[in-house]
Short mmCIF file of N, CA and C in Angstrom, two decimals:
data_model
loop_
_atom_site.label_atom_id
_atom_site.label_comp_id
_atom_site.label_asym_id
_atom_site.label_seq_id
_atom_site.Cartn_x
_atom_site.Cartn_y
_atom_site.Cartn_z
N MET A 1 -35.01 31.23 -5.70
CA MET A 1 -34.10 30.99 -4.34
C MET A 1 -32.73 31.48 -4.43
N LYS A 2 -32.26 32.19 -3.43
CA LYS A 2 -30.82 32.51 -3.60
C LYS A 2 -30.01 31.75 -3.12
N TYR A 3 -30.10 30.90 -1.63
CA TYR A 3 -29.33 29.65 -1.02
C TYR A 3 -30.29 29.62 0.08
N LYS A 4 -29.71 27.98 0.48
CA LYS A 4 -30.54 27.40 1.53
C LYS A 4 -29.36 26.93 2.45
N PHE A 5 -29.82 26.71 3.53
CA PHE A 5 -29.13 25.98 4.63
C PHE A 5 -29.60 24.58 4.73
N PHE A 6 -28.60 23.74 5.22
CA PHE A 6 -28.90 22.27 5.61
C PHE A 6 -28.18 22.09 7.19
N PRO A 7 -29.13 21.22 7.74
CA PRO A 7 -28.62 20.60 9.15
C PRO A 7 -26.80 20.42 8.74
N HIS A 8 -26.28 20.57 10.13
CA HIS A 8 -25.02 19.73 9.98
C HIS A 8 -24.91 19.93 11.52
N THR A 9 -24.06 18.65 11.97
CA THR A 9 -23.55 18.64 13.37
C THR A 9 -22.75 19.77 13.85
N ALA A 10 -22.02 20.07 13.37
CA ALA A 10 -21.04 20.82 13.83
C ALA A 10 -20.86 22.29 13.21
N ASP A 11 -21.14 22.29 11.81
CA ASP A 11 -20.53 23.69 10.92
C ASP A 11 -22.00 23.87 10.62
N VAL A 12 -21.87 24.73 9.11
CA VAL A 12 -23.10 25.29 8.64
C VAL A 12 -22.66 24.68 7.18
N ILE A 13 -23.58 24.48 6.41
CA ILE A 13 -23.73 23.84 4.83
C ILE A 13 -24.67 24.55 4.37
N PHE A 14 -24.53 25.41 3.21
CA PHE A 14 -25.32 25.65 2.35
C PHE A 14 -25.49 25.22 1.07
N GLU A 15 -26.26 25.56 -0.10
CA GLU A 15 -26.03 25.70 -1.46
C GLU A 15 -26.91 26.94 -1.76
N ALA A 16 -25.92 27.78 -2.83
CA ALA A 16 -26.37 28.57 -3.48
C ALA A 16 -26.67 28.54 -5.33
N TYR A 17 -27.77 29.46 -5.39
CA TYR A 17 -27.63 29.22 -6.64
C TYR A 17 -27.73 30.73 -7.36
N GLY A 18 -27.29 30.23 -8.79
CA GLY A 18 -27.68 31.47 -9.77
C GLY A 18 -27.80 31.42 -11.27
N ARG A 19 -28.60 31.96 -12.08
CA ARG A 19 -28.96 31.89 -13.23
C ARG A 19 -27.20 31.93 -13.78
N THR A 20 -26.64 33.11 -13.37
CA THR A 20 -25.22 33.12 -14.00
C THR A 20 -24.11 32.75 -13.02
N LEU A 21 -22.94 32.69 -13.44
CA LEU A 21 -22.00 32.40 -12.67
C LEU A 21 -21.60 33.32 -11.47
N GLU A 22 -21.65 34.44 -11.67
CA GLU A 22 -21.45 35.49 -11.11
C GLU A 22 -22.58 35.79 -10.02
N ARG A 23 -23.81 35.36 -10.25
CA ARG A 23 -25.14 35.30 -9.24
C ARG A 23 -24.91 34.31 -8.37
N ALA A 24 -24.17 33.01 -8.73
CA ALA A 24 -24.01 31.94 -8.02
C ALA A 24 -22.97 32.37 -6.50
N PHE A 25 -21.87 32.88 -7.31
CA PHE A 25 -20.71 33.55 -6.43
C PHE A 25 -21.60 34.89 -5.67
N GLU A 26 -22.51 35.52 -5.57
CA GLU A 26 -22.83 36.91 -4.88
C GLU A 26 -23.81 35.92 -3.78
N HIS A 27 -24.58 34.92 -4.49
CA HIS A 27 -25.68 34.21 -3.48
C HIS A 27 -24.76 33.72 -2.47
N SER A 28 -23.53 32.86 -3.02
CA SER A 28 -22.78 32.15 -1.91
C SER A 28 -22.09 33.07 -0.80
N ALA A 29 -21.48 34.43 -1.40
CA ALA A 29 -21.35 35.39 -0.55
C ALA A 29 -22.32 35.79 0.74
N LEU A 30 -23.25 36.20 0.11
CA LEU A 30 -24.83 36.68 0.71
C LEU A 30 -24.83 35.44 2.03
N ALA A 31 -24.95 34.19 1.18
CA ALA A 31 -25.27 33.09 2.32
C ALA A 31 -23.99 33.17 3.58
N LEU A 32 -22.65 33.14 2.96
CA LEU A 32 -21.51 33.17 4.32
C LEU A 32 -21.67 34.38 5.27
N GLU A 33 -22.05 34.90 4.66
CA GLU A 33 -22.15 36.62 5.66
C GLU A 33 -23.54 36.36 6.56
N GLU A 34 -24.39 35.70 6.03
CA GLU A 34 -25.50 35.65 6.87
C GLU A 34 -25.54 34.60 8.17
N ILE A 35 -24.66 33.56 7.77
CA ILE A 35 -23.67 32.90 8.67
C ILE A 35 -23.57 33.58 9.96
N MET A 36 -22.90 34.70 9.77
CA MET A 36 -22.41 35.21 10.43
C MET A 36 -23.10 36.87 11.31
N VAL A 37 -24.23 37.42 10.37
CA VAL A 37 -24.53 38.43 10.97
C VAL A 37 -26.45 38.67 9.90
N ASP A 38 -27.30 39.14 10.74
CA ASP A 38 -28.51 39.63 10.69
C ASP A 38 -27.99 40.42 9.09
N LEU A 39 -28.47 40.17 7.83
CA LEU A 39 -28.14 40.84 7.19
C LEU A 39 -28.96 42.22 6.74
N ASP A 40 -29.91 42.14 7.27
CA ASP A 40 -30.64 43.49 7.58
C ASP A 40 -30.28 44.18 8.38
N THR A 41 -29.15 44.19 9.18
CA THR A 41 -29.08 45.13 10.40
C THR A 41 -27.80 45.44 10.26
N VAL A 42 -27.09 45.00 8.63
CA VAL A 42 -25.97 45.54 8.33
C VAL A 42 -26.05 46.90 7.34
N GLU A 43 -25.74 48.23 7.43
CA GLU A 43 -25.70 49.26 6.94
C GLU A 43 -24.71 49.16 5.54
N LYS A 44 -25.29 49.97 4.45
CA LYS A 44 -23.89 50.00 3.26
C LYS A 44 -23.28 51.50 3.33
N LYS A 45 -22.63 51.10 4.58
CA LYS A 45 -21.67 52.40 4.36
C LYS A 45 -20.35 52.36 4.14
N GLU A 46 -19.58 51.31 3.93
CA GLU A 46 -18.25 51.20 3.59
C GLU A 46 -18.21 50.21 1.86
N HIS A 47 -17.58 50.67 0.78
CA HIS A 47 -17.38 49.55 -0.31
C HIS A 47 -15.83 49.09 -0.12
N TYR A 48 -15.66 48.35 -0.69
CA TYR A 48 -14.57 47.16 -0.52
C TYR A 48 -14.20 46.38 -1.66
N GLU A 49 -13.36 46.73 -2.22
CA GLU A 49 -13.22 46.04 -3.88
C GLU A 49 -12.28 45.00 -3.59
N ILE A 50 -12.46 43.30 -4.20
CA ILE A 50 -11.65 41.97 -3.95
C ILE A 50 -11.29 41.87 -5.50
N SER A 51 -10.02 41.71 -5.76
CA SER A 51 -9.87 41.01 -7.36
C SER A 51 -8.75 39.65 -6.79
N ILE A 52 -9.36 38.50 -7.71
CA ILE A 52 -8.85 37.30 -7.21
C ILE A 52 -8.43 36.83 -8.73
N ASN A 53 -7.33 35.74 -9.08
CA ASN A 53 -7.52 35.09 -10.25
C ASN A 53 -7.48 33.58 -9.46
N SER A 54 -7.78 32.55 -10.77
CA SER A 54 -7.52 31.15 -10.61
C SER A 54 -7.86 30.50 -11.78
N ASP A 55 -6.91 28.86 -11.16
CA ASP A 55 -7.31 28.34 -12.46
C ASP A 55 -8.64 27.59 -12.64
N SER A 56 -9.12 27.70 -11.86
CA SER A 56 -10.50 26.68 -11.87
C SER A 56 -11.88 27.52 -11.39
N VAL A 57 -12.89 27.34 -11.92
CA VAL A 57 -14.04 27.72 -10.87
C VAL A 57 -14.01 27.65 -9.51
N GLU A 58 -13.84 26.39 -9.03
CA GLU A 58 -13.74 26.18 -7.90
C GLU A 58 -12.99 26.74 -7.17
N ASN A 59 -11.83 26.64 -7.28
CA ASN A 59 -10.68 27.27 -6.60
C ASN A 59 -10.94 28.68 -6.47
N LEU A 60 -11.60 29.57 -7.79
CA LEU A 60 -12.01 31.06 -7.41
C LEU A 60 -13.12 31.01 -6.48
N LEU A 61 -14.14 30.24 -6.11
CA LEU A 61 -15.23 30.51 -5.28
C LEU A 61 -14.51 30.23 -3.97
N TYR A 62 -13.30 29.07 -3.54
CA TYR A 62 -13.29 28.47 -2.64
C TYR A 62 -12.20 29.88 -2.16
N ASP A 63 -11.24 30.72 -2.79
CA ASP A 63 -10.23 31.97 -2.53
C ASP A 63 -11.39 33.31 -2.29
N PHE A 64 -12.58 33.34 -2.75
CA PHE A 64 -13.55 34.63 -2.78
C PHE A 64 -14.27 34.65 -1.10
N LEU A 65 -14.47 33.10 -1.22
CA LEU A 65 -15.10 33.15 0.42
C LEU A 65 -14.25 33.16 1.17
N SER A 66 -13.27 32.52 1.17
CA SER A 66 -12.00 32.58 2.30
C SER A 66 -11.55 34.15 2.60
N GLU A 67 -11.35 35.07 1.18
CA GLU A 67 -10.93 36.23 1.51
C GLU A 67 -12.04 36.94 1.98
N LEU A 68 -13.41 36.68 1.97
CA LEU A 68 -14.10 37.47 2.69
C LEU A 68 -14.25 36.89 4.42
N ILE A 69 -14.00 36.13 4.67
CA ILE A 69 -13.54 35.71 6.28
C ILE A 69 -12.34 36.61 6.55
N PHE A 70 -11.17 36.44 5.93
CA PHE A 70 -10.30 37.02 6.17
C PHE A 70 -10.26 38.59 6.64
N ILE A 71 -11.22 39.46 5.80
CA ILE A 71 -11.54 40.59 5.75
C ILE A 71 -12.10 40.72 6.79
N LYS A 72 -13.15 40.19 7.28
CA LYS A 72 -13.75 40.03 8.80
C LYS A 72 -12.90 39.88 9.70
N ASP A 73 -12.07 39.18 9.38
CA ASP A 73 -10.92 38.72 10.64
C ASP A 73 -10.08 40.21 10.80
N THR A 74 -9.62 40.41 9.51
CA THR A 74 -8.24 41.59 9.83
C THR A 74 -9.09 42.82 9.52
N GLU A 75 -9.92 43.20 9.05
CA GLU A 75 -10.64 44.59 8.68
C GLU A 75 -11.75 44.74 9.64
N ASN A 76 -12.56 43.87 10.11
CA ASN A 76 -13.83 43.98 11.32
C ASN A 76 -14.92 44.42 10.19
N LEU A 77 -14.66 43.89 8.83
CA LEU A 77 -15.92 44.23 8.09
C LEU A 77 -16.56 43.26 7.45
N LEU A 78 -18.43 43.22 7.43
CA LEU A 78 -19.02 42.62 6.81
C LEU A 78 -20.04 42.95 6.11
N PHE A 79 -20.65 42.00 5.09
CA PHE A 79 -21.21 42.95 3.81
C PHE A 79 -22.76 42.46 3.71
N ASN A 80 -22.96 42.79 2.80
CA ASN A 80 -24.72 42.47 2.87
C ASN A 80 -25.04 43.05 1.19
N LYS A 81 -24.05 43.12 0.60
CA LYS A 81 -24.77 43.61 -1.05
C LYS A 81 -23.03 43.25 -1.76
N PHE A 82 -23.09 42.88 -3.07
CA PHE A 82 -22.05 42.26 -4.07
C PHE A 82 -22.36 42.30 -5.49
N HIS A 83 -21.68 42.65 -6.00
CA HIS A 83 -21.46 42.87 -7.79
C HIS A 83 -20.53 42.56 -7.73
N ILE A 84 -20.49 41.23 -8.77
CA ILE A 84 -19.44 40.62 -9.38
C ILE A 84 -18.90 40.53 -10.58
N VAL A 85 -18.38 40.40 -11.29
CA VAL A 85 -17.77 39.99 -12.61
C VAL A 85 -16.76 39.28 -12.69
N ILE A 86 -16.84 37.97 -13.57
CA ILE A 86 -16.07 36.98 -13.51
C ILE A 86 -15.63 36.65 -15.09
N LEU A 87 -14.58 37.20 -15.69
CA LEU A 87 -13.79 36.68 -16.73
C LEU A 87 -13.05 35.74 -16.80
N HIS A 88 -12.90 34.96 -18.24
CA HIS A 88 -12.28 33.71 -18.25
C HIS A 88 -11.21 34.03 -19.70
N LYS A 89 -10.23 33.85 -19.22
CA LYS A 89 -9.75 33.93 -20.41
C LYS A 89 -7.99 32.96 -20.39
N ASN A 90 -7.80 32.62 -21.53
CA ASN A 90 -6.35 32.14 -21.30
C ASN A 90 -6.14 30.93 -20.28
N LYS A 91 -7.07 29.81 -19.86
CA LYS A 91 -7.64 29.09 -18.62
C LYS A 91 -7.32 29.86 -17.74
N GLU A 92 -7.75 30.92 -17.28
CA GLU A 92 -7.66 31.46 -16.11
C GLU A 92 -9.04 32.41 -15.88
N TYR A 93 -9.52 32.51 -14.58
CA TYR A 93 -10.48 32.97 -14.46
C TYR A 93 -10.48 34.20 -12.97
N GLU A 94 -10.81 35.26 -13.71
CA GLU A 94 -10.56 36.39 -13.11
C GLU A 94 -11.97 36.73 -12.22
N LEU A 95 -11.82 37.32 -11.27
CA LEU A 95 -13.13 37.65 -10.38
C LEU A 95 -12.61 39.08 -9.63
N PHE A 96 -13.74 40.32 -10.05
CA PHE A 96 -13.85 41.67 -9.65
C PHE A 96 -14.99 41.42 -8.62
N ALA A 97 -14.91 42.01 -7.34
CA ALA A 97 -15.84 41.80 -6.70
C ALA A 97 -16.19 43.45 -6.05
N ASN A 98 -17.20 44.06 -5.92
CA ASN A 98 -17.69 45.17 -5.17
C ASN A 98 -18.66 44.86 -4.34
N CYS A 99 -17.83 45.16 -2.86
CA CYS A 99 -18.96 44.52 -1.71
C CYS A 99 -19.18 46.23 -0.92
N GLU A 100 -20.50 45.68 -0.24
CA GLU A 100 -20.91 46.97 0.69
C GLU A 100 -21.24 46.47 2.18
N GLY A 101 -20.91 47.16 2.76
CA GLY A 101 -21.33 46.56 3.89
C GLY A 101 -20.87 47.64 4.90
N ASP A 102 -20.19 47.27 6.28
CA ASP A 102 -19.99 47.97 7.06
C ASP A 102 -19.18 47.48 8.50
N PHE A 103 -18.28 48.26 9.23
CA PHE A 103 -17.95 47.73 10.44
C PHE A 103 -18.79 47.05 11.46
N ILE A 104 -18.13 45.94 11.67
CA ILE A 104 -18.93 45.13 13.04
C ILE A 104 -19.21 46.08 14.22
N ASN A 105 -20.47 45.71 14.41
CA ASN A 105 -21.01 46.65 15.56
C ASN A 105 -21.70 46.14 16.01
N LYS A 106 -21.53 45.70 17.63
CA LYS A 106 -22.51 44.76 18.22
C LYS A 106 -23.64 45.45 18.72
N GLU A 107 -23.45 46.61 18.63
CA GLU A 107 -24.75 47.41 19.09
C GLU A 107 -25.82 47.72 18.32
N THR A 108 -25.68 47.76 17.12
CA THR A 108 -26.16 47.92 16.25
C THR A 108 -27.00 46.80 14.90
N GLN A 109 -25.87 45.76 15.21
CA GLN A 109 -26.20 44.39 14.17
C GLN A 109 -26.21 43.05 14.93
N ALA A 110 -27.22 41.89 14.53
CA ALA A 110 -27.35 41.16 15.09
C ALA A 110 -26.26 40.01 14.68
N LEU A 111 -25.39 39.55 15.29
CA LEU A 111 -24.23 38.99 15.16
C LEU A 111 -24.80 37.26 15.23
N ASN A 112 -24.34 36.53 14.16
CA ASN A 112 -24.68 35.11 14.33
C ASN A 112 -23.34 34.36 15.01
N ASP A 113 -23.01 33.30 14.23
CA ASP A 113 -21.60 32.43 14.37
C ASP A 113 -20.62 33.06 13.24
N ASP A 114 -19.58 32.56 14.13
CA ASP A 114 -18.57 33.72 13.43
C ASP A 114 -17.54 32.05 12.54
N ALA A 115 -17.89 32.32 11.39
CA ALA A 115 -17.07 31.76 10.21
C ALA A 115 -15.60 32.13 10.56
N LYS A 116 -15.10 30.62 10.66
CA LYS A 116 -13.67 30.43 10.68
C LYS A 116 -12.88 30.26 9.33
N ALA A 117 -13.88 29.33 8.42
CA ALA A 117 -12.96 28.98 7.46
C ALA A 117 -13.73 28.33 6.39
N ILE A 118 -13.91 28.12 5.32
CA ILE A 118 -14.04 27.42 4.37
C ILE A 118 -13.55 26.07 3.99
N THR A 119 -13.86 25.06 4.19
CA THR A 119 -13.49 23.43 3.91
C THR A 119 -14.19 23.15 2.72
N MET A 120 -13.03 22.10 2.07
CA MET A 120 -12.81 21.56 1.04
C MET A 120 -14.02 20.67 1.04
N HIS A 121 -14.22 19.83 1.85
CA HIS A 121 -14.98 18.89 2.16
C HIS A 121 -16.94 19.11 1.77
N GLU A 122 -17.00 18.34 0.64
CA GLU A 122 -18.19 18.56 -0.22
C GLU A 122 -18.22 19.29 -0.71
N PHE A 123 -17.08 20.16 -0.64
CA PHE A 123 -17.11 21.75 -1.42
C PHE A 123 -17.17 21.49 -3.12
N GLU A 124 -18.28 22.23 -3.43
CA GLU A 124 -18.61 21.99 -5.47
C GLU A 124 -19.39 23.21 -5.76
N ILE A 125 -18.89 23.27 -7.25
CA ILE A 125 -19.67 24.67 -7.72
C ILE A 125 -19.91 23.49 -9.59
N LYS A 126 -21.06 23.44 -9.58
CA LYS A 126 -21.58 22.96 -10.91
C LYS A 126 -22.33 23.56 -11.83
N LYS A 127 -22.93 23.32 -13.30
CA LYS A 127 -23.80 24.08 -13.55
C LYS A 127 -24.88 23.02 -14.11
N LYS A 128 -26.35 22.76 -13.28
CA LYS A 128 -27.06 21.75 -13.46
C LYS A 128 -28.20 22.56 -14.29
N ALA A 129 -28.37 21.62 -15.33
CA ALA A 129 -29.52 22.35 -15.93
C ALA A 129 -29.05 23.97 -16.95
N ASN A 130 -30.07 24.83 -16.16
CA ASN A 130 -29.77 26.38 -16.29
C ASN A 130 -29.46 26.95 -15.09
N VAL A 131 -28.72 26.36 -13.99
CA VAL A 131 -28.57 26.94 -12.86
C VAL A 131 -27.32 26.44 -12.64
N TRP A 132 -26.52 27.86 -11.98
CA TRP A 132 -25.13 26.96 -11.42
C TRP A 132 -25.22 26.92 -9.74
N VAL A 133 -24.77 25.89 -8.96
CA VAL A 133 -25.06 25.34 -7.89
C VAL A 133 -23.66 25.41 -7.04
N ALA A 134 -23.88 26.27 -5.99
CA ALA A 134 -22.51 25.82 -5.11
C ALA A 134 -23.00 25.39 -4.07
N LYS A 135 -22.22 24.38 -3.64
CA LYS A 135 -22.19 23.57 -2.00
C LYS A 135 -20.82 23.97 -1.09
N VAL A 136 -21.31 24.59 -0.06
CA VAL A 136 -20.36 25.38 0.62
C VAL A 136 -20.33 25.00 2.07
N LEU A 137 -19.40 24.21 2.78
CA LEU A 137 -19.28 23.66 4.23
C LEU A 137 -18.30 24.71 4.98
N VAL A 138 -19.02 25.62 5.85
CA VAL A 138 -18.50 26.36 6.89
C VAL A 138 -17.91 26.16 8.07
N ASP A 139 -16.58 26.27 8.05
CA ASP A 139 -16.46 25.80 9.73
C ASP A 139 -16.32 26.73 10.65
N ILE A 140 -17.31 26.73 11.78
CA ILE A 140 -17.44 27.38 12.48
C ILE A 140 -17.10 27.35 14.25
#
């Protein structure tokens, strides 16, 4: 299972899973994008690269997901495929993401809710047994 959604009164909450940290980030990104669009209706026409540095895994995930919302808001891009590499050196994490998707198109895409922000409420990413688990609450 890549991710699953949980009931919430006003926002959207999901957990994303991955055997590696990179897969947990990729699945978190897919879950976020699915909140906004039916992923099957997004063509892979555009490529976008993201590079982010942070002092912790939690902040790295928060910043990455927030960047995806920023890109949606400023460049009108939605994605349905991610390839992520995360490096950890000198107490700093560095993320490189190659994202594939397309510009928002109301005629060809099944749009869902508009994600406004990632919140820190209940936010976490932890390794449990052999699986990374990210829990994210999205303000819609």
